[in-house]
Short mmCIF file of C-alpha atoms and ligand atoms in Angstrom, two decimals:
data_model
loop_
_atom_site.label_atom_id
_atom_site.label_comp_id
_atom_site.label_asym_id
_atom_site.label_seq_id
_atom_site.Cartn_x
_atom_site.Cartn_y
_atom_site.Cartn_z
CA MET A 3 82.99 51.13 -210.15
CA LEU A 4 82.02 47.63 -209.07
CA ILE A 5 78.43 46.80 -207.76
CA ILE A 6 78.74 43.66 -205.55
CA TYR A 7 75.87 41.70 -204.25
CA ASN A 8 77.62 38.63 -202.92
CA LEU A 9 80.43 37.96 -200.30
CA LEU A 10 82.78 35.75 -202.35
CA GLU A 11 82.81 38.42 -205.11
CA LEU A 12 83.62 41.30 -202.72
CA ARG A 13 86.49 39.11 -201.09
CA THR A 14 88.13 38.66 -204.54
CA ALA A 15 87.90 42.19 -205.39
CA LEU A 16 89.29 43.33 -201.90
CA ASN A 17 91.98 40.90 -202.13
CA ASN A 18 93.20 42.56 -205.25
CA ILE A 19 93.12 46.02 -203.73
CA LYS A 20 94.72 44.95 -200.56
CA LEU A 21 97.50 42.94 -202.46
CA LYS A 22 98.68 46.21 -204.02
CA GLU A 23 98.86 47.55 -200.32
CA LYS A 24 96.11 50.05 -200.95
CA GLN A 25 94.36 51.68 -197.96
CA VAL A 26 90.74 50.91 -197.86
CA GLY A 27 87.98 53.04 -196.55
CA LEU A 28 84.32 51.91 -195.74
CA VAL A 29 81.28 54.12 -195.41
CA PRO A 30 78.57 51.83 -194.26
CA THR A 31 75.03 53.35 -195.06
CA MET A 32 71.43 52.35 -195.32
CA GLY A 33 71.32 53.92 -198.80
CA ALA A 34 69.05 56.91 -200.00
CA LEU A 35 72.02 58.83 -200.19
CA HIS A 36 72.07 62.42 -199.49
CA GLN A 37 74.59 65.26 -198.87
CA GLY A 38 75.50 64.11 -195.39
CA HIS A 39 76.44 60.65 -196.97
CA ILE A 40 78.35 62.37 -199.50
CA SER A 41 80.48 64.21 -197.32
CA LEU A 42 81.53 60.88 -195.69
CA ILE A 43 82.29 59.41 -199.10
CA LYS A 44 84.28 62.30 -200.06
CA ARG A 45 86.20 62.55 -196.83
CA ALA A 46 86.99 58.71 -197.34
CA ILE A 47 88.01 59.35 -201.14
CA SER A 48 90.37 61.96 -199.82
CA GLU A 49 92.13 59.84 -197.27
CA CYS A 50 91.93 56.31 -198.73
CA ASP A 51 93.21 54.68 -202.08
CA ALA A 52 90.02 52.52 -202.30
CA VAL A 53 86.42 53.23 -201.13
CA VAL A 54 83.55 50.93 -200.29
CA VAL A 55 80.21 52.17 -199.64
CA SER A 56 77.91 49.59 -198.26
CA ILE A 57 74.11 49.98 -198.74
CA PHE A 58 72.09 47.86 -196.45
CA VAL A 59 68.91 48.67 -194.75
CA ASN A 60 69.44 46.61 -191.58
CA PRO A 61 66.30 44.86 -190.18
CA LEU A 62 68.22 44.12 -186.84
CA GLN A 63 68.04 47.82 -185.76
CA PHE A 64 64.36 48.30 -186.71
CA ALA A 65 61.69 47.48 -184.16
CA PRO A 66 58.55 45.66 -185.58
CA HIS A 67 56.38 48.99 -185.12
CA GLU A 68 58.95 51.03 -186.94
CA ASP A 69 59.55 52.11 -190.63
CA LEU A 70 61.38 49.42 -191.97
CA ALA A 71 59.03 48.62 -194.82
CA GLN A 72 58.86 52.29 -195.98
CA TYR A 73 62.48 53.06 -195.28
CA PRO A 74 63.54 54.91 -198.64
CA ARG A 75 65.50 52.62 -201.07
CA ASN A 76 66.90 53.76 -204.40
CA VAL A 77 69.96 51.50 -205.01
CA GLU A 78 70.15 52.47 -208.64
CA ALA A 79 70.39 56.44 -208.13
CA ASP A 80 72.60 55.71 -205.10
CA CYS A 81 75.06 53.72 -207.32
CA GLN A 82 75.23 56.51 -210.10
CA LEU A 83 76.05 58.74 -207.28
CA CYS A 84 78.69 56.60 -205.91
CA GLU A 85 80.25 56.11 -209.28
CA LYS A 86 80.39 59.94 -209.97
CA LEU A 87 82.10 60.42 -206.69
CA GLY A 88 84.90 57.97 -207.51
CA VAL A 89 83.65 55.17 -205.01
CA LYS A 90 85.50 51.59 -206.16
CA ILE A 91 82.92 49.45 -204.70
CA VAL A 92 79.38 49.33 -203.78
CA PHE A 93 78.37 46.42 -201.57
CA ALA A 94 74.57 45.89 -201.53
CA PRO A 95 74.08 42.40 -200.01
CA SER A 96 70.62 40.93 -199.40
CA VAL A 97 69.55 39.95 -196.06
CA GLU A 98 70.39 36.25 -196.91
CA GLU A 99 73.43 37.13 -198.17
CA ILE A 100 74.80 38.98 -195.03
CA GLY A 101 73.00 36.58 -192.86
CA VAL A 102 70.72 38.37 -190.58
CA THR A 103 67.53 37.38 -189.34
CA GLY A 104 64.95 39.10 -187.14
CA ASP A 105 64.43 42.49 -185.99
CA THR A 106 65.08 44.12 -182.65
CA GLU A 107 62.81 41.90 -180.77
CA THR A 108 63.66 38.63 -182.66
CA GLN A 109 67.34 39.26 -182.94
CA THR A 110 68.09 36.51 -180.45
CA ASN A 111 67.94 33.96 -183.38
CA THR A 112 71.61 35.14 -184.41
CA THR A 113 74.69 35.84 -182.69
CA THR A 114 74.50 39.46 -181.54
CA VAL A 115 77.07 42.07 -180.26
CA ILE A 116 75.80 43.80 -177.01
CA PRO A 117 77.24 47.34 -176.48
CA PRO A 118 77.56 48.31 -172.77
CA GLU A 119 74.37 49.07 -170.82
CA SER A 120 75.70 52.33 -169.68
CA MET A 121 75.82 53.62 -173.31
CA THR A 122 72.25 52.12 -174.62
CA SER A 123 70.19 53.04 -171.57
CA GLY A 124 70.04 56.69 -172.17
CA LEU A 125 69.20 58.73 -175.31
CA CYS A 126 67.72 56.96 -178.37
CA GLY A 127 68.59 53.73 -176.60
CA LYS A 128 65.98 54.18 -174.12
CA TYR A 129 63.25 54.64 -176.68
CA ARG A 130 64.47 52.15 -179.10
CA PRO A 131 65.40 49.05 -177.29
CA GLY A 132 67.54 46.52 -179.17
CA HIS A 133 68.41 49.20 -181.75
CA PHE A 134 71.87 49.52 -180.98
CA ILE A 135 72.47 45.75 -180.56
CA GLY A 136 71.29 45.70 -184.31
CA VAL A 137 73.57 48.44 -185.02
CA ALA A 138 76.69 47.11 -183.24
CA THR A 139 75.91 43.64 -184.76
CA ILE A 140 75.73 44.79 -188.27
CA VAL A 141 78.58 47.21 -188.00
CA THR A 142 80.79 44.38 -186.47
CA LYS A 143 79.99 42.12 -189.44
CA LEU A 144 80.71 44.80 -192.13
CA LEU A 145 84.04 45.53 -190.40
CA ASN A 146 84.96 41.84 -190.49
CA ILE A 147 83.70 41.44 -194.06
CA VAL A 148 85.65 44.45 -195.71
CA GLN A 149 88.40 44.71 -192.97
CA PRO A 150 88.96 48.27 -193.91
CA ASP A 151 91.79 50.41 -192.55
CA ARG A 152 89.34 53.21 -192.02
CA ALA A 153 85.42 53.55 -191.56
CA TYR A 154 83.40 56.83 -191.56
CA PHE A 155 80.42 57.50 -189.55
CA GLY A 156 78.51 60.63 -189.32
CA GLN A 157 78.29 62.72 -185.83
CA LYS A 158 74.60 63.05 -186.63
CA ASP A 159 74.05 59.81 -185.15
CA ALA A 160 76.28 60.62 -181.90
CA GLN A 161 75.13 57.74 -179.79
CA GLN A 162 76.04 55.18 -182.49
CA LEU A 163 79.31 56.72 -183.32
CA ALA A 164 80.24 56.62 -179.51
CA ILE A 165 79.01 53.19 -179.45
CA ILE A 166 81.18 52.05 -182.71
CA ARG A 167 84.37 53.83 -181.13
CA ARG A 168 83.98 51.75 -177.91
CA LEU A 169 83.16 48.52 -179.78
CA VAL A 170 86.25 48.84 -181.94
CA ILE A 171 88.36 49.57 -178.67
CA ASP A 172 86.59 46.57 -176.73
CA PHE A 173 86.90 44.07 -179.63
CA ASN A 174 90.71 45.20 -180.45
CA LEU A 175 89.55 45.67 -184.11
CA PRO A 176 92.37 47.05 -186.41
CA VAL A 177 90.28 49.91 -187.96
CA ASN A 178 90.37 53.80 -187.23
CA ILE A 179 86.98 55.14 -186.76
CA VAL A 180 86.50 58.68 -188.35
CA GLY A 181 83.67 60.69 -187.23
CA CYS A 182 82.38 63.33 -189.62
CA GLN A 183 80.73 66.64 -188.71
CA ILE A 184 76.95 66.81 -189.38
CA VAL A 185 75.80 68.32 -192.94
CA ARG A 186 72.81 70.78 -192.50
CA GLU A 187 70.40 72.43 -195.02
CA GLU A 188 70.87 76.02 -195.10
CA SER A 189 67.86 76.36 -192.74
CA GLY A 190 69.94 74.41 -190.23
CA LEU A 191 67.87 71.27 -190.59
CA ALA A 192 70.23 68.05 -190.34
CA LEU A 193 70.20 66.04 -193.43
CA SER A 194 68.38 62.66 -192.96
CA SER A 195 67.03 60.11 -195.24
CA ARG A 196 63.89 60.13 -193.12
CA ASN A 197 63.60 63.90 -194.01
CA GLN A 198 61.61 62.73 -197.22
CA TYR A 199 58.67 61.74 -195.02
CA LEU A 200 58.38 65.63 -193.93
CA THR A 201 55.89 67.93 -195.61
CA PRO A 202 57.11 71.47 -196.56
CA GLU A 203 55.71 73.07 -193.52
CA GLU A 204 57.24 70.17 -191.32
CA LYS A 205 60.44 70.94 -192.82
CA THR A 206 60.36 74.42 -191.65
CA GLN A 207 59.09 73.55 -188.20
CA ALA A 208 61.86 70.80 -187.73
CA THR A 209 64.53 73.67 -188.04
CA ILE A 210 63.58 74.36 -184.32
CA LEU A 211 65.73 71.41 -183.30
CA HIS A 212 69.10 73.07 -184.46
CA ARG A 213 67.89 76.82 -183.51
CA SER A 214 67.34 75.28 -179.89
CA LEU A 215 70.61 73.57 -179.74
CA GLN A 216 72.29 76.52 -180.90
CA GLN A 217 70.65 78.82 -178.27
CA ALA A 218 72.23 76.56 -175.44
CA ALA A 219 75.53 76.63 -177.30
CA ILE A 220 75.46 80.33 -177.05
CA ALA A 221 74.65 80.33 -173.37
CA PHE A 222 77.37 77.97 -172.83
CA ARG A 223 79.86 80.14 -174.48
CA LYS A 224 78.54 83.08 -172.30
CA GLY A 225 79.54 80.72 -169.33
CA ILE A 226 76.53 78.76 -168.40
CA LYS A 227 77.67 75.26 -167.31
CA GLU A 228 74.94 73.79 -165.59
CA THR A 229 73.09 70.88 -167.41
CA ALA A 230 69.80 71.67 -165.99
CA SER A 231 69.90 75.33 -167.32
CA LEU A 232 71.20 74.51 -170.65
CA ILE A 233 68.49 71.79 -171.27
CA LYS A 234 65.92 74.32 -170.02
CA THR A 235 67.09 76.66 -172.72
CA VAL A 236 66.43 73.88 -175.14
CA LYS A 237 63.18 72.93 -174.11
CA ASN A 238 61.81 76.35 -173.80
CA GLN A 239 62.96 76.97 -177.54
CA LEU A 240 61.37 73.64 -178.81
CA ALA A 241 58.09 74.43 -176.97
CA THR A 242 57.66 77.46 -179.36
CA ILE A 243 56.60 74.80 -182.12
CA PRO A 244 53.98 72.86 -180.34
CA GLU A 245 53.83 70.74 -183.48
CA VAL A 246 57.32 69.47 -182.56
CA LYS A 247 57.02 66.66 -179.73
CA MET A 248 59.95 66.29 -177.71
CA GLN A 249 61.16 62.86 -176.90
CA TYR A 250 64.21 63.64 -175.03
CA VAL A 251 66.86 66.32 -174.60
CA GLU A 252 70.12 65.07 -172.81
CA LEU A 253 73.42 66.48 -172.21
CA VAL A 254 76.01 63.67 -171.80
CA ASP A 255 79.71 62.99 -171.87
CA PRO A 256 80.37 62.47 -175.74
CA ALA A 257 82.57 59.48 -175.21
CA THR A 258 81.01 57.70 -172.46
CA LEU A 259 77.47 58.98 -173.00
CA GLN A 260 77.10 59.28 -168.98
CA PRO A 261 74.60 62.26 -167.95
CA LEU A 262 76.58 65.32 -166.75
CA THR A 263 75.38 67.69 -164.28
CA ILE A 264 77.83 70.37 -165.14
CA VAL A 265 79.82 70.81 -168.56
CA GLU A 266 83.39 71.20 -167.35
CA LYS A 267 85.16 70.95 -170.90
CA THR A 268 82.88 69.39 -173.30
CA GLY A 269 79.31 67.64 -173.69
CA LEU A 270 77.02 66.17 -176.02
CA LEU A 271 73.58 67.98 -176.20
CA ALA A 272 71.15 65.72 -178.05
CA ILE A 273 67.54 65.82 -178.96
CA ALA A 274 65.00 63.51 -180.26
CA ALA A 275 61.57 64.41 -181.32
CA HIS A 276 58.28 63.58 -183.26
CA LEU A 277 56.77 65.62 -186.14
CA GLY A 278 53.85 64.05 -187.41
CA LYS A 279 54.84 60.57 -188.14
CA THR A 280 58.58 61.29 -188.44
CA ARG A 281 61.09 60.83 -185.76
CA LEU A 282 63.99 63.37 -185.83
CA ILE A 283 67.18 63.53 -183.85
CA ASP A 284 69.70 66.16 -183.78
CA ASN A 285 72.80 67.18 -181.53
CA ILE A 286 75.60 69.60 -180.88
CA ILE A 287 78.83 69.38 -178.94
CA LEU A 288 79.42 71.98 -176.52
CA ARG A 289 82.96 73.04 -176.08
CA GLN A 290 85.26 76.14 -176.29
CA PRO A 291 85.39 77.39 -179.78
CA ILE A 292 87.96 76.64 -182.09
CA VAL A 293 89.45 79.35 -184.14
CA ALA A 294 90.72 78.18 -187.70
CA ILE A 295 92.89 80.87 -189.60
CA ASP A 296 93.70 80.01 -193.25
CA GLY A 297 95.62 82.28 -195.59
CA PRO A 298 98.29 82.67 -198.23
CA ALA A 299 101.98 83.00 -197.02
CA GLY A 300 102.82 86.88 -195.81
CA ALA A 301 99.33 88.03 -194.86
CA GLY A 302 100.22 88.02 -191.24
CA LYS A 303 98.88 84.93 -189.94
CA SER A 304 101.29 84.06 -187.61
CA THR A 305 101.67 87.27 -185.69
CA VAL A 306 97.56 87.78 -185.63
CA THR A 307 97.20 84.24 -184.25
CA ARG A 308 99.71 84.45 -181.49
CA ARG A 309 98.23 87.53 -180.28
CA VAL A 310 94.83 86.49 -180.42
CA ALA A 311 95.49 83.40 -178.65
CA LYS A 312 97.08 85.33 -175.92
CA GLU A 313 94.32 88.06 -175.71
CA LEU A 314 91.25 85.34 -175.80
CA GLY A 315 93.15 82.86 -173.54
CA LEU A 316 93.32 80.13 -176.24
CA LEU A 317 95.98 77.61 -176.83
CA TYR A 318 98.08 78.44 -179.66
CA LEU A 319 98.19 75.09 -181.55
CA ASP A 320 101.39 75.85 -183.49
CA THR A 321 101.13 73.43 -186.14
CA GLY A 322 104.46 74.45 -187.80
CA ALA A 323 106.33 73.63 -184.61
CA MET A 324 104.89 70.11 -184.71
CA TYR A 325 106.08 69.38 -188.04
CA ARG A 326 109.35 70.90 -187.04
CA ALA A 327 109.42 68.77 -183.90
CA VAL A 328 109.01 65.60 -186.22
CA THR A 329 111.86 66.84 -188.55
CA TRP A 330 114.07 67.21 -185.51
CA LEU A 331 113.19 63.62 -184.57
CA VAL A 332 114.09 62.45 -187.73
CA MET A 333 117.26 64.09 -188.23
CA ASN A 334 118.30 63.14 -184.87
CA SER A 335 117.64 59.51 -185.42
CA GLN A 336 120.14 59.48 -188.54
CA ILE A 337 117.45 58.60 -190.92
CA VAL A 338 117.52 60.09 -194.46
CA VAL A 339 114.89 62.97 -194.52
CA ASP A 340 113.25 61.39 -197.97
CA ASP A 341 113.21 57.91 -196.85
CA GLU A 342 109.57 57.95 -196.42
CA SER A 343 109.03 54.38 -195.17
CA ALA A 344 111.55 55.01 -192.37
CA VAL A 345 110.00 58.52 -191.55
CA ALA A 346 106.54 56.70 -191.64
CA LYS A 347 107.83 54.29 -189.04
CA ILE A 348 109.21 56.87 -186.76
CA VAL A 349 106.40 59.32 -186.88
CA LYS A 350 103.51 56.35 -185.96
CA GLY A 351 102.30 57.03 -182.68
CA VAL A 352 104.81 60.09 -181.98
CA LYS A 353 103.77 61.89 -178.84
CA ILE A 354 103.88 65.84 -179.34
CA ASP A 355 102.89 68.22 -176.21
CA LEU A 356 102.55 71.77 -176.81
CA ILE A 357 102.39 73.67 -173.36
CA PRO A 358 101.45 77.44 -173.36
CA GLY A 359 104.85 79.40 -172.66
CA ASN A 360 105.39 82.81 -171.47
CA THR A 361 107.08 84.90 -173.89
CA PRO A 362 105.82 86.31 -177.23
CA HIS A 363 108.54 84.93 -179.08
CA LEU A 364 108.01 81.43 -177.99
CA PRO A 365 104.39 81.04 -176.84
CA VAL A 366 104.47 77.39 -176.65
CA GLU A 367 106.94 75.03 -175.23
CA VAL A 368 107.41 71.99 -177.48
CA TYR A 369 107.99 68.27 -176.44
CA ILE A 370 108.39 65.28 -178.63
CA ASN A 371 108.31 61.92 -176.99
CA GLN A 372 108.87 63.62 -173.68
CA GLN A 373 112.17 65.42 -174.74
CA GLU A 374 112.00 69.27 -174.72
CA VAL A 375 112.68 70.60 -178.09
CA THR A 376 111.31 74.23 -177.88
CA GLN A 377 114.67 76.01 -179.34
CA ALA A 378 116.13 72.78 -181.12
CA ILE A 379 113.64 73.08 -183.67
CA ARG A 380 114.38 76.58 -184.79
CA THR A 381 117.76 75.69 -186.01
CA PRO A 382 118.65 76.43 -189.98
CA GLU A 383 118.86 72.64 -190.22
CA VAL A 384 115.45 71.87 -189.26
CA THR A 385 114.24 74.92 -191.24
CA ALA A 386 115.98 73.55 -194.17
CA ASN A 387 114.40 70.21 -193.90
CA VAL A 388 110.85 70.79 -192.62
CA SER A 389 108.98 71.31 -195.90
CA ALA A 390 110.25 67.82 -197.18
CA ILE A 391 109.21 66.29 -194.18
CA SER A 392 105.79 67.98 -193.88
CA ALA A 393 105.10 67.06 -197.63
CA GLN A 394 105.06 63.29 -196.76
CA ALA A 395 101.54 61.44 -196.48
CA ALA A 396 102.23 59.57 -193.51
CA VAL A 397 103.53 62.46 -191.51
CA ARG A 398 100.59 64.62 -192.60
CA LYS A 399 98.20 61.85 -191.71
CA GLU A 400 99.64 61.36 -188.20
CA LEU A 401 100.13 64.97 -187.29
CA VAL A 402 96.56 66.00 -188.55
CA GLN A 403 95.20 63.29 -186.21
CA ALA A 404 97.40 64.62 -183.34
CA GLN A 405 95.91 68.22 -184.00
CA GLN A 406 92.49 66.92 -184.22
CA ASN A 407 93.00 65.13 -180.78
CA TYR A 408 93.84 68.70 -179.38
CA GLY A 409 90.57 69.93 -180.88
CA VAL A 410 88.42 67.69 -179.07
CA GLU A 411 88.07 69.75 -176.00
CA GLY A 412 88.16 73.01 -178.21
CA GLY A 413 89.74 76.26 -176.84
CA ILE A 414 92.41 76.43 -179.42
CA ILE A 415 93.62 78.45 -182.28
CA ALA A 416 95.44 77.34 -185.28
CA GLU A 417 96.73 78.82 -188.42
CA GLY A 418 97.88 77.32 -191.83
CA ARG A 419 96.48 76.61 -195.09
CA ASP A 420 93.97 73.80 -194.74
CA ILE A 421 93.04 74.18 -191.01
CA GLY A 422 89.59 75.22 -191.64
CA THR A 423 88.83 72.87 -194.66
CA ASN A 424 90.78 69.79 -193.39
CA VAL A 425 92.06 69.81 -189.83
CA PHE A 426 89.12 71.55 -188.20
CA PRO A 427 86.31 71.63 -190.77
CA ASP A 428 83.90 71.80 -187.75
CA ALA A 429 85.83 75.03 -186.26
CA GLU A 430 83.37 77.62 -184.89
CA LEU A 431 85.15 80.54 -186.35
CA LYS A 432 87.02 80.17 -189.64
CA ILE A 433 89.08 83.47 -190.71
CA PHE A 434 90.70 83.56 -194.19
CA LEU A 435 93.18 86.24 -193.75
CA THR A 436 94.70 87.71 -196.88
CA ALA A 437 96.20 90.61 -198.65
CA SER A 438 97.01 91.41 -202.14
CA PRO A 439 100.32 90.48 -203.63
CA GLN A 440 101.43 93.89 -203.86
CA GLU A 441 100.88 94.48 -200.16
CA ARG A 442 102.31 91.51 -198.99
CA ALA A 443 105.47 92.34 -201.29
CA LYS A 444 105.61 95.72 -199.74
CA ARG A 445 105.57 94.14 -196.12
CA ARG A 446 108.20 91.53 -197.28
CA LEU A 447 110.39 94.44 -198.69
CA SER A 448 110.15 96.46 -195.48
CA ASP A 449 110.99 93.27 -193.45
CA LEU A 450 114.01 92.45 -195.61
CA GLN A 451 115.36 96.13 -195.61
CA ASN A 452 115.00 95.96 -191.76
CA GLN A 453 117.25 93.02 -191.75
CA GLY A 454 119.75 94.91 -193.68
CA TYR A 455 119.15 93.72 -197.28
CA LYS A 456 119.53 96.30 -199.83
CA ASP A 457 118.97 96.48 -203.54
CA ILE A 458 115.57 94.30 -203.57
CA ASN A 459 113.28 94.51 -206.58
CA LEU A 460 109.81 95.05 -205.41
CA LYS A 461 108.28 93.78 -208.59
CA GLN A 462 110.35 90.76 -208.41
CA LEU A 463 109.05 89.98 -204.68
CA GLU A 464 105.67 90.52 -206.06
CA GLN A 465 106.16 87.86 -208.80
CA GLU A 466 107.55 85.42 -206.39
CA ILE A 467 104.51 85.95 -204.02
CA ILE A 468 102.09 85.22 -206.89
CA GLU A 469 103.99 82.03 -207.84
CA ARG A 470 104.05 80.86 -204.48
CA ASP A 471 100.35 81.41 -204.09
CA ASN A 472 99.79 79.39 -207.15
CA LYS A 473 101.73 76.59 -205.92
CA ASP A 474 100.23 76.46 -202.41
CA SER A 475 96.87 76.41 -203.81
CA ASN A 476 97.52 73.60 -206.56
CA ARG A 477 99.67 71.34 -204.43
CA ALA A 478 98.49 67.98 -203.86
CA ILE A 479 98.79 67.71 -200.28
CA ALA A 480 96.98 70.26 -198.04
CA PRO A 481 96.47 72.75 -200.48
CA LEU A 482 95.59 76.43 -199.49
CA LYS A 483 91.57 76.69 -199.87
CA LYS A 484 89.22 79.01 -198.36
CA ALA A 485 86.37 77.10 -196.46
CA ASP A 486 83.03 77.85 -197.69
CA ASP A 487 81.96 79.14 -194.35
CA ALA A 488 85.17 81.31 -193.57
CA ILE A 489 85.02 84.98 -193.02
CA GLU A 490 87.46 86.61 -195.41
CA ILE A 491 89.35 89.35 -193.88
CA ILE A 492 91.59 91.42 -196.45
CA THR A 493 94.52 92.98 -194.57
CA ASP A 494 95.81 95.82 -197.05
CA ARG A 495 94.62 98.67 -195.17
CA LEU A 496 94.22 97.38 -191.60
CA SER A 497 96.73 97.36 -188.92
CA ILE A 498 97.69 94.26 -187.05
CA GLU A 499 95.79 95.81 -184.03
CA GLU A 500 92.58 96.27 -186.21
CA VAL A 501 92.70 92.71 -187.45
CA ILE A 502 92.94 91.36 -183.95
CA ASN A 503 90.01 93.36 -182.78
CA LYS A 504 87.97 92.36 -185.96
CA ILE A 505 88.63 88.47 -184.94
CA LYS A 506 87.98 89.05 -181.05
CA GLU A 507 84.70 90.85 -182.17
CA LEU A 508 83.73 88.04 -184.46
CA TYR A 509 84.72 85.63 -181.52
CA SER A 510 82.72 87.37 -178.96
CA ASN A 511 79.79 87.27 -181.37
CA LEU A 512 79.64 83.49 -181.59
P1 AMP B 30 72.24 56.07 -192.51
O1 AMP B 30 72.30 55.69 -193.88
O2 AMP B 30 71.27 56.89 -192.08
O3 AMP B 30 72.52 54.73 -191.58
O4 AMP B 30 73.58 56.85 -192.32
C1 AMP B 30 74.87 56.40 -192.84
C2 AMP B 30 75.88 57.25 -192.26
O5 AMP B 30 75.84 58.51 -192.62
C3 AMP B 30 75.78 57.27 -190.75
O6 AMP B 30 77.33 57.26 -190.24
C4 AMP B 30 75.37 58.61 -190.57
O7 AMP B 30 75.70 59.10 -189.16
C5 AMP B 30 75.87 59.56 -191.56
N1 AMP B 30 75.04 60.50 -191.81
C6 AMP B 30 73.63 60.55 -192.00
N2 AMP B 30 73.23 61.77 -192.12
C7 AMP B 30 74.14 62.56 -191.91
C8 AMP B 30 74.22 64.23 -191.96
N3 AMP B 30 73.27 64.92 -191.98
N4 AMP B 30 75.56 64.62 -191.79
C9 AMP B 30 76.71 63.85 -191.45
N5 AMP B 30 76.60 62.54 -191.58
C10 AMP B 30 75.26 61.83 -191.83
#
């Protein structure tokens, strides 16, 4: 790993990486790294060839009365951590090297980037004038310096994330902004470098922030959509710990940050509060839940998912149909299926629509680039090629992005092998549906016998299932993995009905 302090050296190192057509990921931080930062770094490493972590405590985003001087700094430990994680470059410039002068009040001495007033006048912007000008300015500089393919930011700073997404659109910056879910302590407290300022007692008191947001989320899922009522729920909860002095509770559109009076589909509910001398922020996205069902082949995932979708009124996000649709498109474009660069070109920006259908056999209608392909993607030719297509990194990347776009508003259920770990790591309900290889072999035997096959060896089926599990768990792309927070359901002694009822019950208790 390289630790670089100056721009020239950074440019040389990056040029070498880019010459090799490597994808570069940037994780901008102010250091004092914790598990929240680590989650961003790990995600970047899993999606990019080379990851740059910047460590820069940005004076432009601090007001003169704020904690710039005390802000925790520990570059040496941060570098060791980055090295262990597999980061390629830590970029830790000085204020002079990066060329910033001033703070939120004196930043007029430098060229600044001013986000739209409508996005900075509420939430933290109201209490930290100039803060988001400082953030937007330094992020623009870092994006220009590193020119990454992807840059990673935490949902913890939701206003910052929305402003950066807007900045990248408005300045036509060629970078993908990746938002990462909030990492919390077991107590629910969102991790933050500033938590170091809290006493043990304050740390316990601070958990009220998350608890109050959760109360509102429960109310929302029970059908309460009015902002006034949801905010009141949060405020009542916060008031139970008088040491926590609320600064604001707001409910806004997550992308535009405009205040909502009613949450139609999705809303960002955000809090700032003081506890002693420490200012804390936290937030939650209100939306209909996402249900992620993962598990090995033959555990009954697809039957269960279709039925649960219908009974709970969720959209069945048929990820398999999406891979089939791309396979169909490739085959219809006279491209050789394993010509990865031609496939990558055709899949870039592809538009796939899944529209709820009426029959249990085909629960969604499938469109690719506006063409209806619901039946066409079920032919044996498509089936024969779909695994070769879905193993290609470019296809995977594009379709995971498309699936995540479906997830923005929630209200969906999806099944696969990495839905809860990779596609929707923030799903409200994660199920790991499994059964013993013996049981799955028995089910498969009975399916095959019903289709008229005879003389099948049960032991051999069982062996095949064990081998397939092994392959699925160890493959490089999208391996089968149980998410830490997934609920395991072993279906050996359960009927489909019982499994469905179990999932419905878990959903209603969210
Ligand atoms: P900071 O060092 O505080 O500027 O944070 C650097 C990046 O890490 C920002 O994109 C933050 O949103 C993100 N981050 C900080 N805390 C967390 C957390 N608890 N969970 C997820 N991301 C976080």
